[in-house]
Coordinates of C-alpha atoms in Angstrom, one line a residue:
M1 CA 121.1 -19.2 12.0
R2 CA 121.4 -20.7 15.5
L3 CA 120.9 -18.7 18.6
R4 CA 124.4 -19.7 19.8
A5 CA 125.9 -17.6 16.9
L6 CA 124.4 -14.4 18.4
L7 CA 126.6 -14.8 21.5
E8 CA 129.7 -15.1 19.4
N9 CA 129.3 -11.5 18.1
D10 CA 130.5 -9.1 20.8
A11 CA 129.2 -6.1 18.7
L12 CA 125.6 -7.3 19.4
G13 CA 126.0 -6.7 23.2
L14 CA 123.9 -9.8 24.1
R15 CA 124.2 -11.5 27.5
L16 CA 122.4 -14.8 28.1
L17 CA 120.1 -14.8 31.1
G18 CA 118.6 -18.3 30.7
G19 CA 117.9 -21.1 28.3
E20 CA 121.4 -22.3 27.6
E21 CA 120.1 -25.7 26.7
E22 CA 118.0 -24.2 23.9
L23 CA 120.8 -22.3 22.0
D24 CA 120.7 -24.7 19.1
R25 CA 117.3 -23.3 18.1
S26 CA 117.1 -21.8 14.6
V27 CA 116.3 -18.1 14.1
R28 CA 114.1 -17.4 11.0
G29 CA 113.6 -13.7 11.5
V30 CA 113.5 -10.8 13.9
M31 CA 110.8 -8.6 15.3
T32 CA 110.9 -5.5 17.5
T33 CA 107.8 -4.8 19.6
D34 CA 106.6 -3.1 22.8
L35 CA 103.1 -4.4 22.4
K36 CA 101.6 -6.4 25.3
D37 CA 100.2 -8.9 22.9
P38 CA 102.3 -9.1 19.6
S39 CA 100.9 -12.5 18.6
R40 CA 99.2 -11.2 15.4
Y41 CA 102.6 -10.3 14.0
L42 CA 104.4 -13.6 14.9
S43 CA 104.7 -16.6 12.6
G44 CA 107.3 -18.6 14.6
G45 CA 111.1 -18.8 14.7
E46 CA 111.7 -15.0 15.4
L47 CA 114.1 -13.4 17.8
V48 CA 111.8 -10.9 19.6
L49 CA 113.4 -7.6 20.6
T50 CA 111.6 -5.5 23.3
G51 CA 112.4 -2.4 25.2
L52 CA 110.0 -3.5 28.0
A53 CA 107.7 -0.5 27.7
W54 CA 104.8 -2.9 27.9
M55 CA 105.8 -4.0 31.5
R56 CA 104.0 -1.9 34.0
E57 CA 104.0 -4.4 36.9
P58 CA 105.6 -7.8 37.7
A59 CA 102.4 -9.7 36.7
D60 CA 102.8 -8.5 33.1
A61 CA 105.7 -10.8 32.4
E62 CA 103.9 -14.1 32.5
P63 CA 101.2 -13.4 29.9
F64 CA 103.7 -11.8 27.6
V65 CA 106.1 -14.7 27.7
R66 CA 103.3 -17.2 27.4
T67 CA 102.2 -15.5 24.2
L68 CA 105.7 -15.7 22.7
A69 CA 106.1 -19.3 23.6
A70 CA 102.7 -20.2 22.1
A71 CA 103.7 -18.5 18.9
G72 CA 106.9 -20.6 18.6
V73 CA 109.4 -17.7 18.8
A74 CA 113.1 -18.7 19.0
A75 CA 114.1 -16.4 21.9
L76 CA 113.5 -13.0 23.6
A77 CA 116.0 -10.2 23.8
A78 CA 115.2 -7.4 26.3
G79 CA 116.9 -4.0 26.3
E80 CA 118.4 -2.6 29.5
A81 CA 118.0 1.0 28.4
E82 CA 114.5 1.4 29.9
L83 CA 114.6 -0.4 33.3
G84 CA 118.3 -1.2 33.8
D85 CA 118.7 -4.8 34.9
I86 CA 116.1 -7.2 33.5
P87 CA 113.3 -7.8 36.0
E88 CA 113.5 -11.1 37.8
D89 CA 109.9 -11.8 37.0
L90 CA 110.6 -11.9 33.3
V91 CA 113.6 -14.2 33.9
Q92 CA 111.5 -16.6 35.8
A93 CA 108.7 -16.6 33.3
C94 CA 111.1 -17.3 30.4
S95 CA 112.6 -20.2 32.5
R96 CA 109.1 -21.7 33.0
H97 CA 108.3 -21.6 29.3
R98 CA 111.8 -22.7 28.2
L99 CA 112.2 -19.5 26.2
P100 CA 115.8 -18.4 25.9
L101 CA 116.3 -14.8 27.3
F102 CA 119.0 -12.4 26.3
A103 CA 119.8 -9.0 27.8
V104 CA 120.7 -6.2 25.3
H105 CA 123.3 -3.7 26.5
E106 CA 121.9 -0.1 26.6
S107 CA 124.7 1.0 24.1
V108 CA 123.4 -1.4 21.4
A109 CA 120.6 -0.3 19.1
F110 CA 117.9 -2.8 18.2
A111 CA 118.4 -1.9 14.5
T112 CA 122.0 -3.3 14.8
I113 CA 120.7 -6.7 15.9
T114 CA 117.9 -6.6 13.4
E115 CA 120.2 -6.0 10.5
H116 CA 122.7 -8.7 11.6
V117 CA 120.0 -11.3 12.0
V118 CA 118.3 -10.5 8.7
R119 CA 121.6 -10.5 6.9
Q120 CA 122.7 -13.8 8.4
V121 CA 119.4 -15.6 7.9
S122 CA 119.0 -14.5 4.3
G123 CA 122.7 -15.3 3.6
E124 CA 122.3 -18.9 4.8
R125 CA 119.1 -19.5 2.9
A126 CA 119.8 -17.8 -0.4
G127 CA 123.3 -16.7 -1.4
D128 CA 122.0 -14.6 -4.3
L129 CA 119.9 -12.5 -1.9
A130 CA 122.5 -11.9 0.8
A131 CA 124.1 -9.1 -1.1
V132 CA 120.9 -7.1 -1.0
V133 CA 120.5 -7.2 2.8
D134 CA 124.3 -6.8 3.3
R135 CA 124.4 -3.6 1.3
H136 CA 121.2 -2.4 2.9
R137 CA 123.0 -2.5 6.3
R138 CA 124.9 0.5 5.2
L139 CA 121.7 2.3 4.5
M140 CA 120.2 1.6 7.9
T141 CA 123.3 2.5 9.9
S142 CA 124.0 5.7 8.0
G143 CA 120.6 7.3 8.6
P144 CA 119.0 9.7 6.1
A145 CA 122.3 10.2 4.3
G146 CA 122.1 6.6 3.2
G147 CA 119.4 7.4 0.7
G148 CA 116.3 6.1 2.5
P149 CA 114.1 3.1 1.4
E150 CA 114.9 3.9 -2.3
V151 CA 118.3 2.3 -1.9
V152 CA 117.0 -1.2 -0.8
L153 CA 114.4 -1.0 -3.6
D154 CA 117.1 -0.2 -6.1
L155 CA 119.1 -3.2 -4.8
L156 CA 116.0 -5.5 -5.3
G157 CA 115.9 -4.4 -8.8
S158 CA 119.6 -4.7 -9.7
D159 CA 120.2 -8.0 -7.7
L160 CA 116.8 -9.8 -8.1
D161 CA 115.2 -8.0 -11.1
L162 CA 112.3 -7.0 -8.9
R163 CA 110.5 -3.7 -9.4
A164 CA 109.1 -2.6 -6.1
W165 CA 107.5 0.5 -4.4
V166 CA 106.5 1.5 -0.9
L167 CA 103.0 2.9 -0.8
S168 CA 101.0 4.6 1.8
P169 CA 97.4 3.4 2.6
T170 CA 96.0 6.0 0.2
G171 CA 98.3 4.8 -2.6
R172 CA 100.8 7.7 -2.4
Q173 CA 104.3 6.6 -3.4
I174 CA 106.7 6.9 -0.5
A175 CA 109.6 5.2 -2.1
G176 CA 110.5 3.5 -5.4
A177 CA 113.4 2.7 -7.7
G178 CA 113.3 3.9 -11.3
E179 CA 110.1 5.0 -12.9
P180 CA 107.4 6.0 -10.4
L181 CA 104.2 3.9 -10.3
D182 CA 101.2 5.3 -12.1
P183 CA 99.1 7.1 -9.5
V184 CA 95.9 5.4 -10.6
L185 CA 97.5 2.0 -10.4
A186 CA 99.0 2.8 -7.0
A187 CA 95.6 3.7 -5.7
T188 CA 94.2 0.5 -7.1
L189 CA 96.9 -1.6 -5.4
A190 CA 96.4 0.3 -2.1
G191 CA 92.7 -0.3 -2.3
E192 CA 93.1 -4.1 -3.0
H193 CA 95.6 -4.3 -0.1
L194 CA 93.2 -2.6 2.3
A195 CA 90.2 -4.7 1.2
A196 CA 92.2 -7.9 1.6
T197 CA 93.5 -6.9 5.0
R198 CA 89.9 -6.1 6.2
T199 CA 88.8 -9.6 5.4
G200 CA 91.6 -11.0 7.5
R201 CA 93.7 -12.5 4.7
R202 CA 97.4 -12.7 5.5
G203 CA 99.9 -11.2 3.1
P204 CA 101.3 -11.2 0.7
H205 CA 98.2 -10.3 -1.3
R206 CA 98.4 -11.2 -5.0
L207 CA 96.4 -9.6 -7.8
S208 CA 96.7 -8.8 -11.5
A209 CA 96.3 -5.2 -12.9
G210 CA 96.5 -4.6 -16.6
G211 CA 97.7 -8.1 -17.2
T212 CA 100.7 -7.5 -14.8
P213 CA 100.9 -9.6 -11.6
Y214 CA 101.6 -7.8 -8.3
S215 CA 102.3 -9.0 -4.8
L216 CA 101.5 -6.8 -1.8
F217 CA 103.5 -7.2 1.4
P218 CA 102.2 -5.4 4.6
I219 CA 104.8 -3.2 6.4
R220 CA 103.7 -3.4 10.0
N221 CA 104.3 -0.4 12.3
T222 CA 105.5 -2.2 15.5
G223 CA 107.7 0.5 16.9
R224 CA 106.9 3.2 19.5
G225 CA 104.3 4.7 17.2
A226 CA 102.4 1.5 16.8
A227 CA 98.8 1.2 17.8
P228 CA 98.0 -0.2 21.2
A229 CA 97.8 -4.0 21.5
S230 CA 94.6 -5.1 19.8
R231 CA 93.3 -7.8 17.5
D232 CA 90.9 -5.4 15.8
V233 CA 92.4 -4.9 12.3
R234 CA 90.5 -1.5 12.1
E235 CA 93.1 0.1 14.4
T236 CA 95.9 -0.4 11.9
V237 CA 94.5 -1.0 8.5
L238 CA 94.3 2.7 7.6
S239 CA 97.8 3.5 8.7
D240 CA 100.1 0.7 7.7
W241 CA 102.4 1.1 4.6
L242 CA 102.7 -1.7 2.0
L243 CA 105.4 -3.0 -0.3
A244 CA 104.2 -3.5 -3.8
V245 CA 106.3 -5.9 -5.9
E246 CA 105.8 -6.4 -9.6
A247 CA 105.8 -10.2 -9.5
D248 CA 103.6 -13.2 -8.6
A249 CA 104.9 -14.4 -5.2
S250 CA 102.7 -17.5 -5.2
D251 CA 105.4 -19.8 -6.6
W252 CA 108.4 -18.2 -4.7
P253 CA 110.6 -20.4 -2.6
A254 CA 110.5 -19.8 1.2
A255 CA 114.0 -18.2 1.1
R256 CA 112.8 -15.4 -1.2
L257 CA 109.6 -14.8 0.7
D258 CA 111.6 -14.6 3.9
L259 CA 113.9 -12.0 2.3
L260 CA 111.0 -9.8 1.3
Q261 CA 109.6 -10.1 4.8
G262 CA 113.0 -8.9 6.1
V263 CA 113.0 -6.0 3.7
T264 CA 109.6 -4.9 5.1
Q265 CA 111.0 -5.0 8.6
L266 CA 113.9 -2.8 7.6
I267 CA 111.5 -0.3 5.9
A268 CA 109.5 -0.4 9.1
V269 CA 112.6 1.0 10.9
E270 CA 112.6 3.9 8.4
R271 CA 109.0 4.5 9.2
D272 CA 109.6 4.5 12.9
R273 CA 112.2 7.3 12.4
R274 CA 109.6 9.3 10.4
D275 CA 107.0 8.8 13.2
A276 CA 109.5 10.0 15.8
A277 CA 110.1 13.2 13.9
R278 CA 106.4 13.7 13.5
T279 CA 105.9 13.7 17.3
V280 CA 107.3 17.2 17.6
R281 CA 104.7 18.6 15.1
R282 CA 101.9 16.7 16.8
R283 CA 102.9 18.2 20.2
L284 CA 102.9 21.7 18.7
A285 CA 99.5 21.2 17.2
Q286 CA 98.1 19.8 20.5
E287 CA 99.4 22.9 22.4
V288 CA 97.9 25.3 20.0
L289 CA 94.6 23.4 20.0
E290 CA 94.4 23.4 23.8
L291 CA 94.9 27.1 23.9
V292 CA 92.3 27.7 21.2
Q293 CA 89.7 25.5 22.8
T294 CA 90.2 26.9 26.4
G295 CA 89.7 30.5 25.1
A296 CA 93.3 31.6 25.7
A297 CA 94.2 35.2 24.9
P298 CA 95.1 35.8 21.2
A299 CA 98.5 37.1 22.3
E300 CA 99.3 33.8 23.9
I301 CA 98.1 31.8 20.9
A302 CA 100.1 34.1 18.6
A303 CA 103.2 33.4 20.7
R304 CA 102.8 29.7 20.3
L305 CA 102.2 30.1 16.6
R306 CA 105.5 31.9 16.3
V307 CA 107.2 28.9 17.9
A308 CA 105.4 26.5 15.5
A309 CA 106.0 28.4 12.3
P310 CA 109.8 27.8 12.0
V311 CA 109.2 24.1 12.5
L312 CA 106.4 23.8 10.0
L313 CA 107.7 26.2 7.5
P314 CA 111.5 26.3 7.8
G315 CA 113.1 29.3 6.1
L316 CA 109.8 31.2 5.9
G317 CA 110.4 34.9 6.2
T318 CA 106.8 36.1 6.9
A319 CA 104.1 34.9 9.1
P320 CA 101.8 32.4 7.4
H321 CA 98.1 32.2 7.2
W322 CA 96.4 29.1 8.7
Q323 CA 93.6 26.7 7.9
V324 CA 92.0 24.2 10.1
V325 CA 90.9 20.7 8.9
V326 CA 88.8 18.4 11.2
A327 CA 88.4 14.7 10.5
R328 CA 86.5 11.9 12.1
V329 CA 86.6 8.1 11.5
E330 CA 83.5 6.3 12.8
W331 CA 82.9 2.6 13.0
E332 CA 79.6 0.8 13.4
Q333 CA 79.5 -1.2 16.6
E334 CA 78.0 -4.7 16.8
A335 CA 76.6 -6.0 20.1
G336 CA 79.4 -7.2 22.3
Q337 CA 82.1 -5.7 20.1
S338 CA 84.9 -3.6 21.8
P339 CA 84.9 0.0 20.7
V340 CA 87.7 1.2 18.5
D341 CA 89.8 4.2 19.6
S342 CA 89.3 6.3 16.5
G343 CA 91.2 9.4 17.4
P344 CA 94.7 8.2 16.7
I345 CA 93.4 6.5 13.5
A346 CA 91.9 9.8 12.2
Q347 CA 95.1 11.6 13.2
A348 CA 97.4 9.3 11.2
L349 CA 95.0 9.3 8.3
L350 CA 94.6 13.1 8.2
E351 CA 98.4 13.5 8.2
E352 CA 98.5 11.3 5.1
I353 CA 95.5 12.9 3.3
L354 CA 97.0 16.4 3.7
V355 CA 100.1 15.5 1.8
D356 CA 100.0 16.4 -1.9
P357 CA 99.4 13.1 -3.7
A358 CA 102.2 14.0 -6.2
T359 CA 104.7 14.3 -3.5
T360 CA 106.9 11.3 -2.7
G361 CA 109.1 10.4 0.2
P362 CA 108.5 9.5 3.9
D363 CA 109.1 13.0 5.1
S364 CA 106.8 14.9 2.8
A365 CA 104.4 15.6 5.6
D366 CA 106.9 17.8 7.5
R367 CA 104.7 20.9 7.3
I368 CA 101.5 19.4 8.7
A369 CA 100.7 19.4 12.4
V370 CA 97.8 17.1 13.5
A371 CA 96.4 16.7 17.0
H372 CA 93.5 14.6 18.2
S373 CA 90.8 15.2 20.8
G374 CA 88.6 12.3 21.6
D375 CA 87.5 10.7 18.3
E376 CA 88.3 13.9 16.3
A377 CA 91.5 14.8 14.6
I378 CA 92.3 18.5 14.0
A379 CA 95.0 19.7 11.6
L380 CA 96.7 23.1 11.8
V381 CA 97.9 23.8 8.2
P382 CA 100.1 26.7 7.5
L383 CA 99.8 28.5 4.2
A384 CA 102.9 30.4 3.2
A385 CA 102.3 34.0 2.1
A386 CA 102.7 34.5 -1.7
P387 CA 105.3 36.9 -3.1
L388 CA 104.4 40.5 -3.1
P389 CA 102.8 41.7 -6.3
D390 CA 104.9 43.4 -9.0
S391 CA 102.1 45.9 -9.8
E392 CA 98.7 47.0 -8.7
D393 CA 97.2 44.8 -11.4
D394 CA 98.7 41.7 -9.9
L395 CA 96.6 39.6 -7.5
P396 CA 97.8 40.1 -3.9
A397 CA 98.7 37.5 -2.0
V398 CA 98.0 34.5 -0.2
S399 CA 97.9 30.9 -1.3
L400 CA 94.3 29.8 -2.0
G401 CA 94.8 26.9 0.5
L402 CA 93.1 23.6 0.8
H403 CA 89.8 22.7 -0.9
A404 CA 87.6 19.9 0.6
D405 CA 86.8 18.1 -2.6
A406 CA 90.4 18.2 -3.8
L407 CA 91.6 16.6 -0.7
L408 CA 89.6 13.4 -1.3
T409 CA 89.9 13.1 -5.1
A410 CA 92.9 10.9 -5.1
V411 CA 92.2 8.9 -1.9
R412 CA 88.5 8.2 -1.9
A413 CA 88.7 4.8 -3.6
P414 CA 91.4 3.2 -1.5
L415 CA 90.1 4.5 1.7
S416 CA 86.6 3.3 1.0
A417 CA 88.1 -0.2 0.6
G418 CA 89.8 0.1 4.0
L419 CA 86.7 1.5 5.7
G420 CA 84.7 -1.5 4.3
D421 CA 81.0 -1.7 5.1
D422 CA 81.2 -0.5 8.7
G423 CA 83.4 2.6 8.6
R424 CA 83.1 6.3 7.5
L425 CA 85.5 9.1 7.1
T426 CA 84.2 12.7 7.2
L427 CA 86.3 15.9 6.7
G428 CA 85.6 19.6 7.3
V429 CA 87.8 22.5 6.0
S430 CA 87.8 26.0 7.3
A431 CA 88.6 29.2 5.4
A432 CA 92.1 30.6 5.8
V433 CA 92.7 33.0 8.7
H434 CA 95.6 35.4 9.1
S435 CA 95.7 35.8 12.9
A436 CA 95.4 34.1 16.2
E437 CA 92.1 35.7 16.8
G438 CA 90.6 33.8 13.9
L439 CA 91.6 30.3 14.9
R440 CA 88.7 29.6 17.3
G441 CA 86.3 30.6 14.6
A442 CA 88.2 28.5 12.0
L443 CA 88.0 25.5 14.3
E444 CA 84.2 25.8 14.8
E445 CA 83.8 26.4 11.0
A446 CA 85.8 23.2 10.2
R447 CA 83.8 21.3 12.7
H448 CA 80.5 22.4 11.3
A449 CA 81.6 21.7 7.8
R450 CA 82.5 18.2 8.9
R451 CA 78.9 17.8 10.2
V452 CA 77.6 18.9 6.8
A453 CA 79.8 16.2 5.2
A454 CA 78.4 13.6 7.7
A455 CA 74.9 14.3 6.5
R456 CA 75.8 13.1 3.0
P457 CA 75.8 9.5 1.8
G458 CA 79.0 7.7 1.1
R459 CA 81.9 6.2 3.0
V460 CA 84.3 9.2 2.4
C461 CA 82.9 12.7 2.4
A462 CA 84.1 16.2 2.9
A463 CA 82.7 19.8 3.0
G464 CA 84.3 23.2 2.9
H465 CA 83.7 26.6 4.5
H466 CA 82.1 27.9 1.3
E467 CA 79.1 25.6 1.7
L468 CA 78.2 27.0 5.1
A469 CA 76.8 30.2 3.6
S470 CA 73.9 28.3 1.8
H471 CA 70.9 26.1 2.6
V472 CA 73.3 23.2 3.2
L473 CA 74.1 24.8 6.6
L474 CA 70.7 23.5 7.9
L475 CA 70.8 20.0 6.6
P476 CA 72.8 18.3 9.4
F477 CA 70.3 19.5 12.0
V478 CA 67.3 17.9 10.3
P479 CA 66.5 14.5 12.0
D480 CA 67.1 11.4 9.8
D481 CA 63.5 10.3 9.9
V482 CA 62.3 13.7 8.8
R483 CA 64.8 13.8 6.0
R484 CA 63.7 10.3 4.8
A485 CA 60.0 11.2 4.9
F486 CA 60.6 14.4 3.1
T487 CA 62.7 12.9 0.2
A488 CA 60.4 9.9 -0.1
R489 CA 57.3 12.1 -0.4
L490 CA 58.8 14.1 -3.2
L491 CA 61.1 11.7 -5.1
D492 CA 59.6 8.2 -4.6
P493 CA 56.8 8.8 -7.2
L494 CA 59.4 9.8 -9.7
R495 CA 61.7 6.9 -8.9
D496 CA 58.9 4.4 -9.3
Y497 CA 57.9 6.0 -12.6
D498 CA 61.4 5.9 -13.9
R499 CA 61.7 2.2 -12.9
R500 CA 58.6 1.3 -14.8
H501 CA 59.0 3.5 -17.9
R502 CA 62.7 4.4 -18.1
A503 CA 61.6 8.0 -18.4
E504 CA 64.6 9.6 -16.6
L505 CA 62.5 12.0 -14.7
I506 CA 65.1 12.3 -11.8
P507 CA 68.0 13.2 -14.1
T508 CA 65.7 15.6 -15.9
L509 CA 64.7 17.3 -12.6
E510 CA 68.3 17.6 -11.5
A511 CA 69.4 19.2 -14.9
F512 CA 66.3 21.5 -14.9
L513 CA 67.2 22.9 -11.4
D514 CA 70.9 23.1 -12.2
C515 CA 70.0 25.2 -15.2
D516 CA 67.9 27.6 -13.0
G517 CA 64.7 26.6 -14.8
S518 CA 66.0 27.6 -18.3
W519 CA 64.1 25.5 -20.9
T520 CA 66.7 26.2 -23.6
R521 CA 69.8 25.5 -21.6
C522 CA 68.3 22.4 -20.0
A523 CA 67.2 20.9 -23.3
T524 CA 70.6 21.5 -24.8
R525 CA 72.4 19.9 -21.9
L526 CA 70.1 16.8 -22.1
H527 CA 70.1 16.7 -25.9
L528 CA 66.3 16.9 -26.0
H529 CA 63.8 18.9 -28.0
V530 CA 62.2 21.6 -25.8
N531 CA 58.8 20.1 -26.2
T532 CA 60.1 16.7 -24.9
L533 CA 61.5 18.5 -21.9
R534 CA 58.2 20.3 -21.3
Y535 CA 56.5 16.9 -21.4
R536 CA 58.9 15.5 -18.8
V537 CA 58.5 18.5 -16.5
G538 CA 54.8 18.3 -16.8
R539 CA 54.9 14.6 -15.8
I540 CA 57.0 15.5 -12.8
E541 CA 54.5 18.1 -11.7
Q542 CA 51.6 15.7 -12.3
L543 CA 53.1 12.9 -10.2
T544 CA 54.2 15.1 -7.3
G545 CA 51.5 17.7 -7.3
R546 CA 54.1 20.5 -7.3
D547 CA 54.7 23.4 -9.7
L548 CA 58.2 23.9 -10.9
S549 CA 57.5 27.5 -11.9
R550 CA 57.2 28.3 -8.1
L551 CA 60.3 29.1 -6.2
E552 CA 59.1 27.2 -3.1
D553 CA 58.6 24.0 -5.0
K554 CA 62.0 24.3 -6.8
L555 CA 63.7 24.7 -3.4
D556 CA 61.9 21.7 -2.0
F557 CA 63.0 19.5 -4.9
F558 CA 66.5 20.9 -4.7
L559 CA 66.7 20.1 -1.0
A560 CA 65.2 16.6 -1.5
L561 CA 67.8 15.8 -4.1
R562 CA 70.7 17.0 -1.9
M563 CA 69.4 14.9 1.1
S564 CA 68.7 11.7 -0.9

């Protein structure tokens, strides 16, 4: 469509401020942004919508407009809701760069303009696709009652015979039409998408799984909840949604690719709504966290929890128990590389991890409150009280809550792909507490459990409160060089022997300790004759100079295996 056509529609509330001689430019798409540098999301020909939140001083206008002009955008439309009249500095900058500038009346939502442009552009390019976007307009203008992203995905299926799903970065299905995607396949697709994004490849990413082709389109979060302007992909890779389409997009015409890009923009609007609703829960969590960390009186914390409970557990008749989960995302820094602000990344990621993987829908995290403090994300998770027992023989009461290992079972593979070779995610989970007095201890418990997880190998690790009552409590405080020397002294002779003779001494040692030194149980587990097991244990003792009948030596081996 031409820019001139935008002025002919009074419902769009557009007023031309400059660039009349450029009104015959073609518009290929639309993008909403408040980033100071949105260039990474631009491909040329877009109508860029902005609320001007990026503009802090007059000097900000020139670099912003220069970036848009260099990217080849069709025009800029600035909203009047934030600053009133459009600043003269922006008008002058657009004039210098020959970039048409529109003012958007404060009564007109950007979503209305987005829907109009996407509908018109797709209608001109592909008549068979126009019905999809046209009907989706009703979805976007009617809010949650319109049915959410499932409606547009259903239209893709009925009008274009395309099966599609919206997935989170962990592979959880947020939306889909018809049969849900297999969770293992969804995790695989998410992992492939994250790995491709980390290498800098532009979407859509194409792959084959089980002989079926899939194309993966990124859904960029460019609304108010977007990450600060940055070219570092690590700031967004672990939070962006994706659209998985069961088709090979490599031979698609430009019109169909443009339509799918438009669909991702419309779904991004739905995500922005979800993020806006999540802001309230984040604020509640931040207020409670600040009270806990500053040592506020339990009565004050309890009062704040009473305010939070109806928001996090609507309709709950009794006060819940609470658990605390702490997460940290850490990146290796190369010389000269700008540091990554990991706190918001860990916050968004923890909000996703704490959702039951079997739960679908964009609002399934409405009972999770996550704050962040520095590079650390902290979740306050309410646990609803269980029904009262019917008899004294029934178990009383409270939900067992979250378990560290279970949290990562479904998400470890895709997140490892997103973290790549330079990132780590570690989690710590506290025990459940039933009062405000216990929250400070629960926070420290979760933090210490996270440090235990950080002492383990692997890109994605977690530890729970139950591990803090054992020898593992001490491991995070042992210096790295001491741990390496200790494990090398005990285990390297066995590893070398296994490498030369394929004797499986390390697996034998692990099984022997796991069976508490029982010859019979260990031999049964390893499917060995007891005499063969005795020979292997004797070889272990000979190579290491240790005696596995002594408790001290058993403990040393056990610790060495845990630290290796």
